[in-house]
Amino acid sequence: MTDMDMAEHEAWFENYAQEQRALETGDAGPIDLKLRHTLEVLATARAITAESGPEPELERACHLAALYHDVARFEQYRRYRTFRDRESCNHGLMGVKILKRERRLEGEGPALRRRVLTAVGLHNRFQLPPALPGDAALVTHVVRDADKLDILRVMHENLSGPKPWHPTVVLGLPDDEALVSDTVLRAAREGRVASYSDLTSVNDLRVLLGSWLFDMHFPASRRQFAAAGHARRLIEGLPENAAYGAIRTELLARLAAVDTAPAPAATH
Ligand SMILES: [Fe+2]
Protein backbone atom coordinates (compact mmCIF):
# COMPACT_ATOMS: atom_id res chain seq x y z
CA MET A 1 0.00 0.00 0.00
CA THR A 2 1.28 3.45 -0.78
CA ASP A 3 0.55 6.93 0.41
CA MET A 4 -1.34 7.55 -2.84
CA ASP A 5 -4.70 6.42 -1.56
CA MET A 6 -4.38 8.86 1.32
CA ALA A 7 -5.86 11.29 -1.21
CA GLU A 8 -9.33 9.80 -0.75
CA HIS A 9 -9.12 10.23 3.02
CA GLU A 10 -7.86 13.77 2.68
CA ALA A 11 -10.67 14.64 0.27
CA TRP A 12 -13.24 13.19 2.69
CA PHE A 13 -11.80 15.18 5.56
CA GLU A 14 -11.80 18.44 3.63
CA ASN A 15 -15.38 17.83 2.57
CA TYR A 16 -16.47 16.92 6.11
CA ALA A 17 -14.85 20.09 7.49
CA GLN A 18 -16.65 22.20 4.88
CA GLU A 19 -19.97 20.54 5.72
CA GLN A 20 -19.43 21.28 9.39
CA ARG A 21 -18.48 24.84 8.51
CA ALA A 22 -21.71 25.25 6.53
CA LEU A 23 -23.71 24.09 9.57
CA GLU A 24 -22.04 26.70 11.77
CA THR A 25 -24.32 29.68 12.21
CA GLY A 26 -21.94 31.82 14.27
CA ASP A 27 -18.20 32.47 14.02
CA ALA A 28 -16.61 29.90 11.69
CA GLY A 29 -13.09 31.11 12.51
CA PRO A 30 -12.35 28.31 14.99
CA ILE A 31 -13.41 25.72 12.40
CA ASP A 32 -11.00 27.15 9.84
CA LEU A 33 -8.22 27.14 12.45
CA LYS A 34 -8.75 23.44 13.09
CA LEU A 35 -8.71 22.62 9.39
CA ARG A 36 -5.39 24.44 8.97
CA HIS A 37 -4.08 22.74 12.14
CA THR A 38 -4.92 19.32 10.73
CA LEU A 39 -3.11 19.99 7.46
CA GLU A 40 -0.03 21.20 9.36
CA VAL A 41 -0.04 18.16 11.64
CA LEU A 42 -0.32 15.83 8.65
CA ALA A 43 2.58 17.58 6.90
CA THR A 44 4.76 17.29 10.02
CA ALA A 45 3.80 13.63 10.50
CA ARG A 46 4.96 13.02 6.93
CA ALA A 47 8.28 14.74 7.64
CA ILE A 48 8.78 12.60 10.75
CA THR A 49 8.01 9.29 9.02
CA ALA A 50 10.06 10.25 5.93
CA GLU A 51 13.09 10.36 8.20
CA SER A 52 12.36 7.66 10.77
CA GLY A 53 11.21 5.27 8.02
CA PRO A 54 8.66 2.85 9.53
CA GLU A 55 7.39 0.08 7.25
CA PRO A 56 4.75 1.31 4.75
CA GLU A 57 1.70 -0.07 6.60
CA LEU A 58 2.82 1.63 9.82
CA GLU A 59 3.63 4.82 7.98
CA ARG A 60 0.14 4.86 6.54
CA ALA A 61 -1.31 4.44 10.04
CA CYS A 62 0.73 7.46 11.18
CA HIS A 63 -0.60 9.62 8.36
CA LEU A 64 -4.22 8.53 8.83
CA ALA A 65 -4.01 9.13 12.57
CA ALA A 66 -2.54 12.59 11.96
CA LEU A 67 -5.30 13.43 9.49
CA TYR A 68 -8.07 12.22 11.81
CA HIS A 69 -6.69 13.10 15.26
CA ASP A 70 -8.88 16.21 15.66
CA VAL A 71 -11.85 15.08 13.57
CA ALA A 72 -14.08 15.69 16.63
CA ARG A 73 -13.12 19.36 16.97
CA PHE A 74 -15.79 20.53 14.53
CA GLU A 75 -18.70 18.82 16.26
CA GLN A 76 -17.24 19.67 19.67
CA TYR A 77 -17.17 23.36 18.80
CA ARG A 78 -20.60 23.39 17.21
CA ARG A 79 -22.16 21.62 20.15
CA TYR A 80 -20.33 23.21 23.09
CA ARG A 81 -18.77 26.42 21.68
CA THR A 82 -15.39 25.53 23.20
CA PHE A 83 -12.29 23.41 22.61
CA ARG A 84 -11.76 22.85 26.34
CA ASP A 85 -12.38 19.17 26.93
CA ARG A 86 -13.01 19.62 30.64
CA GLU A 87 -15.96 21.88 29.88
CA SER A 88 -17.34 19.78 27.04
CA CYS A 89 -16.20 16.30 26.00
CA ASN A 90 -13.00 14.33 25.48
CA HIS A 91 -12.35 15.12 21.81
CA GLY A 92 -9.97 12.17 21.37
CA LEU A 93 -12.62 9.64 22.37
CA MET A 94 -15.29 11.54 20.44
CA GLY A 95 -13.03 11.30 17.38
CA VAL A 96 -12.98 7.51 17.68
CA LYS A 97 -16.78 7.48 17.73
CA ILE A 98 -17.00 9.73 14.68
CA LEU A 99 -14.55 7.62 12.68
CA LYS A 100 -16.65 4.53 13.45
CA ARG A 101 -19.92 6.29 12.71
CA GLU A 102 -18.57 7.61 9.41
CA ARG A 103 -17.00 4.21 8.60
CA ARG A 104 -13.73 5.89 7.70
CA LEU A 105 -11.52 2.87 8.38
CA GLU A 106 -13.70 0.02 7.19
CA GLY A 107 -11.64 -0.49 4.04
CA GLU A 108 -8.48 -0.90 6.10
CA GLY A 109 -6.96 -3.97 7.73
CA PRO A 110 -7.75 -4.67 11.41
CA ALA A 111 -4.22 -3.92 12.65
CA LEU A 112 -4.11 -0.54 10.95
CA ARG A 113 -7.62 0.30 12.12
CA ARG A 114 -6.69 -0.51 15.71
CA ARG A 115 -3.52 1.60 15.60
CA VAL A 116 -5.25 4.62 14.11
CA LEU A 117 -8.15 4.49 16.57
CA THR A 118 -5.74 4.05 19.49
CA ALA A 119 -3.68 7.06 18.43
CA VAL A 120 -6.76 9.27 17.91
CA GLY A 121 -8.21 8.20 21.26
CA LEU A 122 -4.96 8.80 23.16
CA HIS A 123 -3.51 11.81 21.36
CA ASN A 124 -4.78 14.29 23.95
CA ARG A 125 -3.89 12.35 27.13
CA PHE A 126 -1.31 13.84 29.46
CA GLN A 127 0.34 10.45 29.84
CA LEU A 128 0.08 7.34 27.73
CA PRO A 129 -0.76 3.96 29.27
CA PRO A 130 2.53 2.15 29.98
CA ALA A 131 1.46 -1.12 28.35
CA LEU A 132 0.76 0.36 24.93
CA PRO A 133 2.04 -2.02 22.21
CA GLY A 134 5.08 -0.73 20.31
CA ASP A 135 3.38 -0.09 16.97
CA ALA A 136 0.44 1.75 18.50
CA ALA A 137 2.85 3.75 20.65
CA LEU A 138 4.86 4.76 17.60
CA VAL A 139 1.77 5.98 15.73
CA THR A 140 0.56 7.84 18.81
CA HIS A 141 3.94 9.50 19.35
CA VAL A 142 4.10 10.69 15.74
CA VAL A 143 0.69 12.34 16.12
CA ARG A 144 1.45 13.84 19.53
CA ASP A 145 4.80 15.28 18.44
CA ALA A 146 3.30 16.78 15.27
CA ASP A 147 0.31 18.10 17.24
CA LYS A 148 2.52 19.82 19.82
CA LEU A 149 4.68 21.38 17.10
CA ASP A 150 1.65 23.02 15.50
CA ILE A 151 0.22 24.14 18.84
CA LEU A 152 3.53 25.98 19.37
CA ARG A 153 2.99 27.79 16.08
CA VAL A 154 -0.54 28.82 17.02
CA MET A 155 0.51 29.94 20.51
CA HIS A 156 3.43 31.94 19.20
CA GLU A 157 1.33 33.61 16.52
CA ASN A 158 -1.21 34.64 19.11
CA LEU A 159 1.09 35.61 21.97
CA SER A 160 3.25 37.74 19.69
CA GLY A 161 0.14 39.73 18.76
CA PRO A 162 -1.41 42.62 20.67
CA LYS A 163 -2.87 42.22 24.16
CA PRO A 164 -5.33 41.39 25.51
CA TRP A 165 -4.97 37.90 24.15
CA HIS A 166 -8.01 35.89 23.26
CA PRO A 167 -9.04 33.95 26.40
CA THR A 168 -9.57 30.80 24.31
CA VAL A 169 -5.95 30.89 23.16
CA VAL A 170 -4.47 31.40 26.63
CA LEU A 171 -6.87 28.86 28.15
CA GLY A 172 -8.52 31.55 30.24
CA LEU A 173 -5.27 32.10 32.22
CA PRO A 174 -4.47 35.53 33.66
CA ASP A 175 -1.42 37.42 32.39
CA ASP A 176 -0.19 38.23 35.89
CA GLU A 177 3.52 38.16 36.80
CA ALA A 178 2.68 37.53 40.44
CA LEU A 179 1.14 34.14 39.64
CA VAL A 180 3.77 31.39 39.48
CA SER A 181 3.32 27.63 39.67
CA ASP A 182 6.20 25.92 41.47
CA THR A 183 4.97 22.58 40.12
CA VAL A 184 5.27 23.75 36.52
CA LEU A 185 8.71 25.26 37.13
CA ARG A 186 9.96 22.14 38.92
CA ALA A 187 8.86 19.88 36.05
CA ALA A 188 10.66 22.04 33.49
CA ARG A 189 13.77 22.27 35.65
CA GLU A 190 13.86 18.49 35.97
CA GLY A 191 13.45 17.96 32.23
CA ARG A 192 9.85 16.74 32.47
CA VAL A 193 6.71 17.88 30.68
CA ALA A 194 4.54 20.17 32.80
CA SER A 195 0.81 19.56 33.14
CA TYR A 196 -1.96 21.87 31.95
CA SER A 197 -3.78 21.32 35.23
CA ASP A 198 -0.97 23.05 37.19
CA LEU A 199 -1.01 26.27 35.17
CA THR A 200 -1.78 29.50 37.02
CA SER A 201 -0.77 32.17 34.48
CA VAL A 202 0.29 32.87 30.90
CA ASN A 203 3.94 32.75 32.01
CA ASP A 204 3.41 29.24 33.35
CA LEU A 205 1.95 28.38 29.96
CA ARG A 206 5.13 29.64 28.25
CA VAL A 207 7.17 27.34 30.50
CA LEU A 208 4.86 24.40 29.81
CA LEU A 209 5.16 24.89 26.05
CA GLY A 210 8.95 25.04 26.37
CA SER A 211 8.94 21.84 28.43
CA TRP A 212 7.46 19.94 25.49
CA LEU A 213 10.99 19.72 24.13
CA PHE A 214 11.48 16.90 26.65
CA ASP A 215 8.63 14.93 25.09
CA MET A 216 9.71 14.92 21.44
CA HIS A 217 10.15 11.31 20.35
CA PHE A 218 11.89 11.58 16.99
CA PRO A 219 15.01 13.38 15.74
CA ALA A 220 12.92 15.16 13.08
CA SER A 221 10.39 16.53 15.59
CA ARG A 222 13.07 17.55 18.08
CA ARG A 223 14.89 19.40 15.31
CA GLN A 224 11.73 21.13 14.10
CA PHE A 225 10.93 22.10 17.70
CA ALA A 226 14.18 24.06 17.90
CA ALA A 227 14.49 25.20 14.29
CA ALA A 228 10.99 26.67 13.86
CA GLY A 229 11.75 29.31 16.48
CA HIS A 230 8.25 29.34 18.01
CA ALA A 231 9.36 27.79 21.29
CA ARG A 232 12.34 30.14 21.58
CA ARG A 233 10.18 33.22 21.08
CA LEU A 234 7.61 31.99 23.57
CA ILE A 235 10.29 31.39 26.21
CA GLU A 236 11.96 34.73 25.48
CA GLY A 237 8.63 36.30 26.42
CA LEU A 238 9.14 35.22 30.03
CA PRO A 239 10.09 37.99 32.47
CA GLU A 240 13.74 37.99 33.57
CA ASN A 241 12.75 38.23 37.22
CA ALA A 242 13.44 36.15 40.32
CA ALA A 243 10.63 33.70 39.60
CA TYR A 244 11.21 33.01 35.90
CA GLY A 245 14.74 34.23 35.07
CA ALA A 246 16.51 30.94 35.83
CA ILE A 247 14.10 28.68 33.96
CA ARG A 248 14.09 31.12 31.04
CA THR A 249 17.88 30.82 30.76
CA GLU A 250 17.79 27.04 31.27
CA LEU A 251 15.13 26.38 28.61
CA LEU A 252 16.83 28.66 26.08
CA ALA A 253 20.11 26.81 26.66
CA ARG A 254 18.39 23.43 26.18
CA LEU A 255 16.86 24.66 22.94
CA ALA A 256 20.13 26.08 21.66
CA ALA A 257 21.81 22.73 22.35
CA VAL A 258 19.54 20.91 19.87
CA ASP A 259 21.40 20.10 16.67
CA THR A 260 19.24 21.57 13.91
CA ALA A 261 21.38 20.44 10.99
CA PRO A 262 19.25 18.43 8.53
CA ALA A 263 19.59 14.66 8.80
CA PRO A 264 21.61 12.89 6.11
CA ALA A 265 19.44 11.69 3.22
CA ALA A 266 17.83 8.27 3.78
CA THR A 267 19.57 5.47 1.94
CA HIS A 268 16.43 3.56 1.00
FE1 LIG B 1 -6.50 17.24 19.56
mmCIF file of C-alpha atoms and ligand atoms in Angstrom:
data_model
loop_
_atom_site.group_PDB
_atom_site.id
_atom_site.type_symbol
_atom_site.label_atom_id
_atom_site.label_comp_id
_atom_site.label_asym_id
_atom_site.label_seq_id
_atom_site.Cartn_x
_atom_site.Cartn_y
_atom_site.Cartn_z
ATOM 1 C CA MET A 1 0.000 0.000 0.000
ATOM 2 C CA THR A 2 1.283 3.455 -0.782
ATOM 3 C CA ASP A 3 0.547 6.930 0.408
ATOM 4 C CA MET A 4 -1.339 7.551 -2.836
ATOM 5 C CA ASP A 5 -4.698 6.421 -1.563
ATOM 6 C CA MET A 6 -4.375 8.858 1.320
ATOM 7 C CA ALA A 7 -5.855 11.286 -1.207
ATOM 8 C CA GLU A 8 -9.333 9.800 -0.755
ATOM 9 C CA HIS A 9 -9.119 10.228 3.018
ATOM 10 C CA GLU A 10 -7.862 13.773 2.678
ATOM 11 C CA ALA A 11 -10.674 14.642 0.272
ATOM 12 C CA TRP A 12 -13.239 13.192 2.691
ATOM 13 C CA PHE A 13 -11.799 15.183 5.562
ATOM 14 C CA GLU A 14 -11.795 18.442 3.633
ATOM 15 C CA ASN A 15 -15.377 17.834 2.569
ATOM 16 C CA TYR A 16 -16.471 16.925 6.107
ATOM 17 C CA ALA A 17 -14.851 20.088 7.489
ATOM 18 C CA GLN A 18 -16.649 22.200 4.876
ATOM 19 C CA GLU A 19 -19.974 20.539 5.721
ATOM 20 C CA GLN A 20 -19.431 21.279 9.390
ATOM 21 C CA ARG A 21 -18.483 24.843 8.508
ATOM 22 C CA ALA A 22 -21.709 25.253 6.534
ATOM 23 C CA LEU A 23 -23.715 24.092 9.570
ATOM 24 C CA GLU A 24 -22.037 26.700 11.771
ATOM 25 C CA THR A 25 -24.322 29.681 12.206
ATOM 26 C CA GLY A 26 -21.944 31.821 14.273
ATOM 27 C CA ASP A 27 -18.198 32.465 14.024
ATOM 28 C CA ALA A 28 -16.612 29.903 11.687
ATOM 29 C CA GLY A 29 -13.085 31.105 12.505
ATOM 30 C CA PRO A 30 -12.347 28.312 14.987
ATOM 31 C CA ILE A 31 -13.414 25.722 12.402
ATOM 32 C CA ASP A 32 -11.000 27.154 9.837
ATOM 33 C CA LEU A 33 -8.223 27.136 12.452
ATOM 34 C CA LYS A 34 -8.751 23.436 13.090
ATOM 35 C CA LEU A 35 -8.713 22.624 9.392
ATOM 36 C CA ARG A 36 -5.393 24.439 8.970
ATOM 37 C CA HIS A 37 -4.083 22.743 12.135
ATOM 38 C CA THR A 38 -4.921 19.322 10.730
ATOM 39 C CA LEU A 39 -3.111 19.988 7.458
ATOM 40 C CA GLU A 40 -0.030 21.200 9.357
ATOM 41 C CA VAL A 41 -0.036 18.161 11.643
ATOM 42 C CA LEU A 42 -0.321 15.833 8.650
ATOM 43 C CA ALA A 43 2.584 17.584 6.898
ATOM 44 C CA THR A 44 4.757 17.294 10.016
ATOM 45 C CA ALA A 45 3.803 13.633 10.503
ATOM 46 C CA ARG A 46 4.959 13.019 6.933
ATOM 47 C CA ALA A 47 8.275 14.740 7.638
ATOM 48 C CA ILE A 48 8.782 12.597 10.751
ATOM 49 C CA THR A 49 8.013 9.294 9.015
ATOM 50 C CA ALA A 50 10.062 10.250 5.931
ATOM 51 C CA GLU A 51 13.088 10.362 8.197
ATOM 52 C CA SER A 52 12.363 7.659 10.770
ATOM 53 C CA GLY A 53 11.206 5.269 8.016
ATOM 54 C CA PRO A 54 8.661 2.853 9.534
ATOM 55 C CA GLU A 55 7.388 0.081 7.248
ATOM 56 C CA PRO A 56 4.753 1.308 4.752
ATOM 57 C CA GLU A 57 1.704 -0.066 6.604
ATOM 58 C CA LEU A 58 2.817 1.630 9.815
ATOM 59 C CA GLU A 59 3.633 4.820 7.982
ATOM 60 C CA ARG A 60 0.135 4.858 6.535
ATOM 61 C CA ALA A 61 -1.313 4.444 10.038
ATOM 62 C CA CYS A 62 0.732 7.457 11.182
ATOM 63 C CA HIS A 63 -0.597 9.616 8.365
ATOM 64 C CA LEU A 64 -4.224 8.531 8.825
ATOM 65 C CA ALA A 65 -4.010 9.133 12.569
ATOM 66 C CA ALA A 66 -2.540 12.594 11.960
ATOM 67 C CA LEU A 67 -5.302 13.427 9.492
ATOM 68 C CA TYR A 68 -8.070 12.221 11.806
ATOM 69 C CA HIS A 69 -6.694 13.097 15.259
ATOM 70 C CA ASP A 70 -8.876 16.208 15.659
ATOM 71 C CA VAL A 71 -11.849 15.084 13.570
ATOM 72 C CA ALA A 72 -14.079 15.685 16.626
ATOM 73 C CA ARG A 73 -13.118 19.355 16.969
ATOM 74 C CA PHE A 74 -15.788 20.528 14.528
ATOM 75 C CA GLU A 75 -18.703 18.816 16.261
ATOM 76 C CA GLN A 76 -17.241 19.671 19.667
ATOM 77 C CA TYR A 77 -17.173 23.355 18.803
ATOM 78 C CA ARG A 78 -20.605 23.395 17.211
ATOM 79 C CA ARG A 79 -22.161 21.623 20.147
ATOM 80 C CA TYR A 80 -20.329 23.210 23.091
ATOM 81 C CA ARG A 81 -18.771 26.419 21.681
ATOM 82 C CA THR A 82 -15.394 25.527 23.205
ATOM 83 C CA PHE A 83 -12.289 23.408 22.611
ATOM 84 C CA ARG A 84 -11.762 22.847 26.335
ATOM 85 C CA ASP A 85 -12.382 19.168 26.932
ATOM 86 C CA ARG A 86 -13.006 19.620 30.640
ATOM 87 C CA GLU A 87 -15.958 21.884 29.882
ATOM 88 C CA SER A 88 -17.341 19.776 27.039
ATOM 89 C CA CYS A 89 -16.203 16.303 25.999
ATOM 90 C CA ASN A 90 -13.002 14.331 25.477
ATOM 91 C CA HIS A 91 -12.353 15.124 21.808
ATOM 92 C CA GLY A 92 -9.968 12.170 21.366
ATOM 93 C CA LEU A 93 -12.621 9.637 22.368
ATOM 94 C CA MET A 94 -15.289 11.537 20.445
ATOM 95 C CA GLY A 95 -13.026 11.302 17.375
ATOM 96 C CA VAL A 96 -12.977 7.507 17.684
ATOM 97 C CA LYS A 97 -16.784 7.483 17.732
ATOM 98 C CA ILE A 98 -17.004 9.729 14.684
ATOM 99 C CA LEU A 99 -14.547 7.616 12.685
ATOM 100 C CA LYS A 100 -16.647 4.533 13.453
ATOM 101 C CA ARG A 101 -19.915 6.290 12.708
ATOM 102 C CA GLU A 102 -18.566 7.612 9.408
ATOM 103 C CA ARG A 103 -16.997 4.205 8.598
ATOM 104 C CA ARG A 104 -13.732 5.890 7.700
ATOM 105 C CA LEU A 105 -11.515 2.868 8.375
ATOM 106 C CA GLU A 106 -13.702 0.019 7.191
ATOM 107 C CA GLY A 107 -11.644 -0.486 4.040
ATOM 108 C CA GLU A 108 -8.478 -0.903 6.103
ATOM 109 C CA GLY A 109 -6.961 -3.970 7.728
ATOM 110 C CA PRO A 110 -7.748 -4.667 11.407
ATOM 111 C CA ALA A 111 -4.216 -3.925 12.652
ATOM 112 C CA LEU A 112 -4.108 -0.542 10.945
ATOM 113 C CA ARG A 113 -7.618 0.303 12.116
ATOM 114 C CA ARG A 114 -6.691 -0.509 15.708
ATOM 115 C CA ARG A 115 -3.516 1.603 15.603
ATOM 116 C CA VAL A 116 -5.250 4.622 14.107
ATOM 117 C CA LEU A 117 -8.146 4.492 16.572
ATOM 118 C CA THR A 118 -5.744 4.049 19.492
ATOM 119 C CA ALA A 119 -3.685 7.064 18.430
ATOM 120 C CA VAL A 120 -6.757 9.268 17.909
ATOM 121 C CA GLY A 121 -8.210 8.198 21.256
ATOM 122 C CA LEU A 122 -4.956 8.796 23.158
ATOM 123 C CA HIS A 123 -3.508 11.809 21.364
ATOM 124 C CA ASN A 124 -4.779 14.292 23.951
ATOM 125 C CA ARG A 125 -3.888 12.348 27.133
ATOM 126 C CA PHE A 126 -1.313 13.843 29.459
ATOM 127 C CA GLN A 127 0.342 10.454 29.841
ATOM 128 C CA LEU A 128 0.078 7.335 27.730
ATOM 129 C CA PRO A 129 -0.762 3.958 29.272
ATOM 130 C CA PRO A 130 2.531 2.147 29.982
ATOM 131 C CA ALA A 131 1.458 -1.121 28.348
ATOM 132 C CA LEU A 132 0.759 0.363 24.933
ATOM 133 C CA PRO A 133 2.036 -2.022 22.205
ATOM 134 C CA GLY A 134 5.081 -0.729 20.308
ATOM 135 C CA ASP A 135 3.380 -0.088 16.969
ATOM 136 C CA ALA A 136 0.436 1.751 18.498
ATOM 137 C CA ALA A 137 2.855 3.751 20.654
ATOM 138 C CA LEU A 138 4.859 4.757 17.595
ATOM 139 C CA VAL A 139 1.771 5.979 15.727
ATOM 140 C CA THR A 140 0.556 7.836 18.814
ATOM 141 C CA HIS A 141 3.936 9.504 19.349
ATOM 142 C CA VAL A 142 4.101 10.692 15.737
ATOM 143 C CA VAL A 143 0.688 12.341 16.124
ATOM 144 C CA ARG A 144 1.451 13.842 19.535
ATOM 145 C CA ASP A 145 4.801 15.282 18.440
ATOM 146 C CA ALA A 146 3.297 16.781 15.273
ATOM 147 C CA ASP A 147 0.310 18.098 17.238
ATOM 148 C CA LYS A 148 2.519 19.824 19.825
ATOM 149 C CA LEU A 149 4.681 21.380 17.101
ATOM 150 C CA ASP A 150 1.653 23.017 15.505
ATOM 151 C CA ILE A 151 0.218 24.144 18.841
ATOM 152 C CA LEU A 152 3.533 25.976 19.372
ATOM 153 C CA ARG A 153 2.992 27.790 16.075
ATOM 154 C CA VAL A 154 -0.542 28.821 17.018
ATOM 155 C CA MET A 155 0.506 29.941 20.510
ATOM 156 C CA HIS A 156 3.435 31.938 19.202
ATOM 157 C CA GLU A 157 1.330 33.606 16.519
ATOM 158 C CA ASN A 158 -1.210 34.643 19.106
ATOM 159 C CA LEU A 159 1.087 35.611 21.973
ATOM 160 C CA SER A 160 3.255 37.736 19.687
ATOM 161 C CA GLY A 161 0.139 39.728 18.758
ATOM 162 C CA PRO A 162 -1.414 42.621 20.669
ATOM 163 C CA LYS A 163 -2.867 42.220 24.158
ATOM 164 C CA PRO A 164 -5.335 41.389 25.508
ATOM 165 C CA TRP A 165 -4.967 37.895 24.145
ATOM 166 C CA HIS A 166 -8.012 35.890 23.265
ATOM 167 C CA PRO A 167 -9.039 33.954 26.401
ATOM 168 C CA THR A 168 -9.568 30.800 24.311
ATOM 169 C CA VAL A 169 -5.954 30.889 23.163
ATOM 170 C CA VAL A 170 -4.468 31.402 26.634
ATOM 171 C CA LEU A 171 -6.870 28.860 28.150
ATOM 172 C CA GLY A 172 -8.518 31.545 30.241
ATOM 173 C CA LEU A 173 -5.269 32.097 32.219
ATOM 174 C CA PRO A 174 -4.473 35.532 33.661
ATOM 175 C CA ASP A 175 -1.419 37.424 32.389
ATOM 176 C CA ASP A 176 -0.186 38.233 35.890
ATOM 177 C CA GLU A 177 3.517 38.159 36.804
ATOM 178 C CA ALA A 178 2.678 37.532 40.438
ATOM 179 C CA LEU A 179 1.136 34.144 39.636
ATOM 180 C CA VAL A 180 3.766 31.393 39.477
ATOM 181 C CA SER A 181 3.319 27.626 39.673
ATOM 182 C CA ASP A 182 6.202 25.919 41.473
ATOM 183 C CA THR A 183 4.967 22.576 40.121
ATOM 184 C CA VAL A 184 5.265 23.749 36.515
ATOM 185 C CA LEU A 185 8.711 25.261 37.125
ATOM 186 C CA ARG A 186 9.963 22.143 38.918
ATOM 187 C CA ALA A 187 8.858 19.884 36.051
ATOM 188 C CA ALA A 188 10.656 22.039 33.493
ATOM 189 C CA ARG A 189 13.768 22.267 35.645
ATOM 190 C CA GLU A 190 13.860 18.491 35.971
ATOM 191 C CA GLY A 191 13.447 17.959 32.228
ATOM 192 C CA ARG A 192 9.848 16.740 32.468
ATOM 193 C CA VAL A 193 6.708 17.881 30.683
ATOM 194 C CA ALA A 194 4.542 20.166 32.803
ATOM 195 C CA SER A 195 0.812 19.564 33.141
ATOM 196 C CA TYR A 196 -1.963 21.870 31.953
ATOM 197 C CA SER A 197 -3.783 21.318 35.234
ATOM 198 C CA ASP A 198 -0.974 23.049 37.194
ATOM 199 C CA LEU A 199 -1.007 26.269 35.166
ATOM 200 C CA THR A 200 -1.783 29.500 37.017
ATOM 201 C CA SER A 201 -0.769 32.170 34.478
ATOM 202 C CA VAL A 202 0.294 32.875 30.903
ATOM 203 C CA ASN A 203 3.942 32.747 32.011
ATOM 204 C CA ASP A 204 3.409 29.237 33.354
ATOM 205 C CA LEU A 205 1.945 28.384 29.963
ATOM 206 C CA ARG A 206 5.125 29.636 28.250
ATOM 207 C CA VAL A 207 7.172 27.341 30.496
ATOM 208 C CA LEU A 208 4.862 24.404 29.808
ATOM 209 C CA LEU A 209 5.163 24.894 26.050
ATOM 210 C CA GLY A 210 8.953 25.041 26.370
ATOM 211 C CA SER A 211 8.938 21.837 28.434
ATOM 212 C CA TRP A 212 7.456 19.940 25.492
ATOM 213 C CA LEU A 213 10.987 19.719 24.127
ATOM 214 C CA PHE A 214 11.482 16.901 26.649
ATOM 215 C CA ASP A 215 8.629 14.934 25.087
ATOM 216 C CA MET A 216 9.706 14.922 21.438
ATOM 217 C CA HIS A 217 10.149 11.315 20.349
ATOM 218 C CA PHE A 218 11.894 11.585 16.993
ATOM 219 C CA PRO A 219 15.014 13.377 15.741
ATOM 220 C CA ALA A 220 12.923 15.159 13.085
ATOM 221 C CA SER A 221 10.395 16.532 15.595
ATOM 222 C CA ARG A 222 13.070 17.548 18.084
ATOM 223 C CA ARG A 223 14.892 19.399 15.305
ATOM 224 C CA GLN A 224 11.735 21.134 14.100
ATOM 225 C CA PHE A 225 10.932 22.095 17.696
ATOM 226 C CA ALA A 226 14.179 24.058 17.904
ATOM 227 C CA ALA A 227 14.488 25.205 14.288
ATOM 228 C CA ALA A 228 10.994 26.667 13.858
ATOM 229 C CA GLY A 229 11.755 29.305 16.485
ATOM 230 C CA HIS A 230 8.252 29.340 18.010
ATOM 231 C CA ALA A 231 9.361 27.793 21.292
ATOM 232 C CA ARG A 232 12.345 30.140 21.585
ATOM 233 C CA ARG A 233 10.184 33.223 21.084
ATOM 234 C CA LEU A 234 7.607 31.985 23.571
ATOM 235 C CA ILE A 235 10.293 31.394 26.214
ATOM 236 C CA GLU A 236 11.958 34.727 25.476
ATOM 237 C CA GLY A 237 8.635 36.302 26.416
ATOM 238 C CA LEU A 238 9.141 35.217 30.035
ATOM 239 C CA PRO A 239 10.086 37.986 32.472
ATOM 240 C CA GLU A 240 13.736 37.990 33.574
ATOM 241 C CA ASN A 241 12.753 38.227 37.216
ATOM 242 C CA ALA A 242 13.437 36.154 40.319
ATOM 243 C CA ALA A 243 10.629 33.698 39.604
ATOM 244 C CA TYR A 244 11.214 33.010 35.902
ATOM 245 C CA GLY A 245 14.738 34.229 35.072
ATOM 246 C CA ALA A 246 16.511 30.943 35.834
ATOM 247 C CA ILE A 247 14.098 28.684 33.962
ATOM 248 C CA ARG A 248 14.088 31.118 31.043
ATOM 249 C CA THR A 249 17.884 30.817 30.756
ATOM 250 C CA GLU A 250 17.790 27.044 31.267
ATOM 251 C CA LEU A 251 15.129 26.385 28.612
ATOM 252 C CA LEU A 252 16.829 28.664 26.081
ATOM 253 C CA ALA A 253 20.105 26.807 26.658
ATOM 254 C CA ARG A 254 18.393 23.431 26.183
ATOM 255 C CA LEU A 255 16.864 24.659 22.935
ATOM 256 C CA ALA A 256 20.135 26.085 21.663
ATOM 257 C CA ALA A 257 21.805 22.732 22.347
ATOM 258 C CA VAL A 258 19.539 20.913 19.872
ATOM 259 C CA ASP A 259 21.395 20.097 16.673
ATOM 260 C CA THR A 260 19.245 21.569 13.909
ATOM 261 C CA ALA A 261 21.381 20.438 10.985
ATOM 262 C CA PRO A 262 19.252 18.430 8.531
ATOM 263 C CA ALA A 263 19.585 14.657 8.795
ATOM 264 C CA PRO A 264 21.615 12.891 6.105
ATOM 265 C CA ALA A 265 19.439 11.687 3.217
ATOM 266 C CA ALA A 266 17.833 8.269 3.784
ATOM 267 C CA THR A 267 19.565 5.468 1.940
ATOM 268 C CA HIS A 268 16.427 3.557 0.996
HETATM 269 FE FE FE B 1 -6.504 17.237 19.561
#
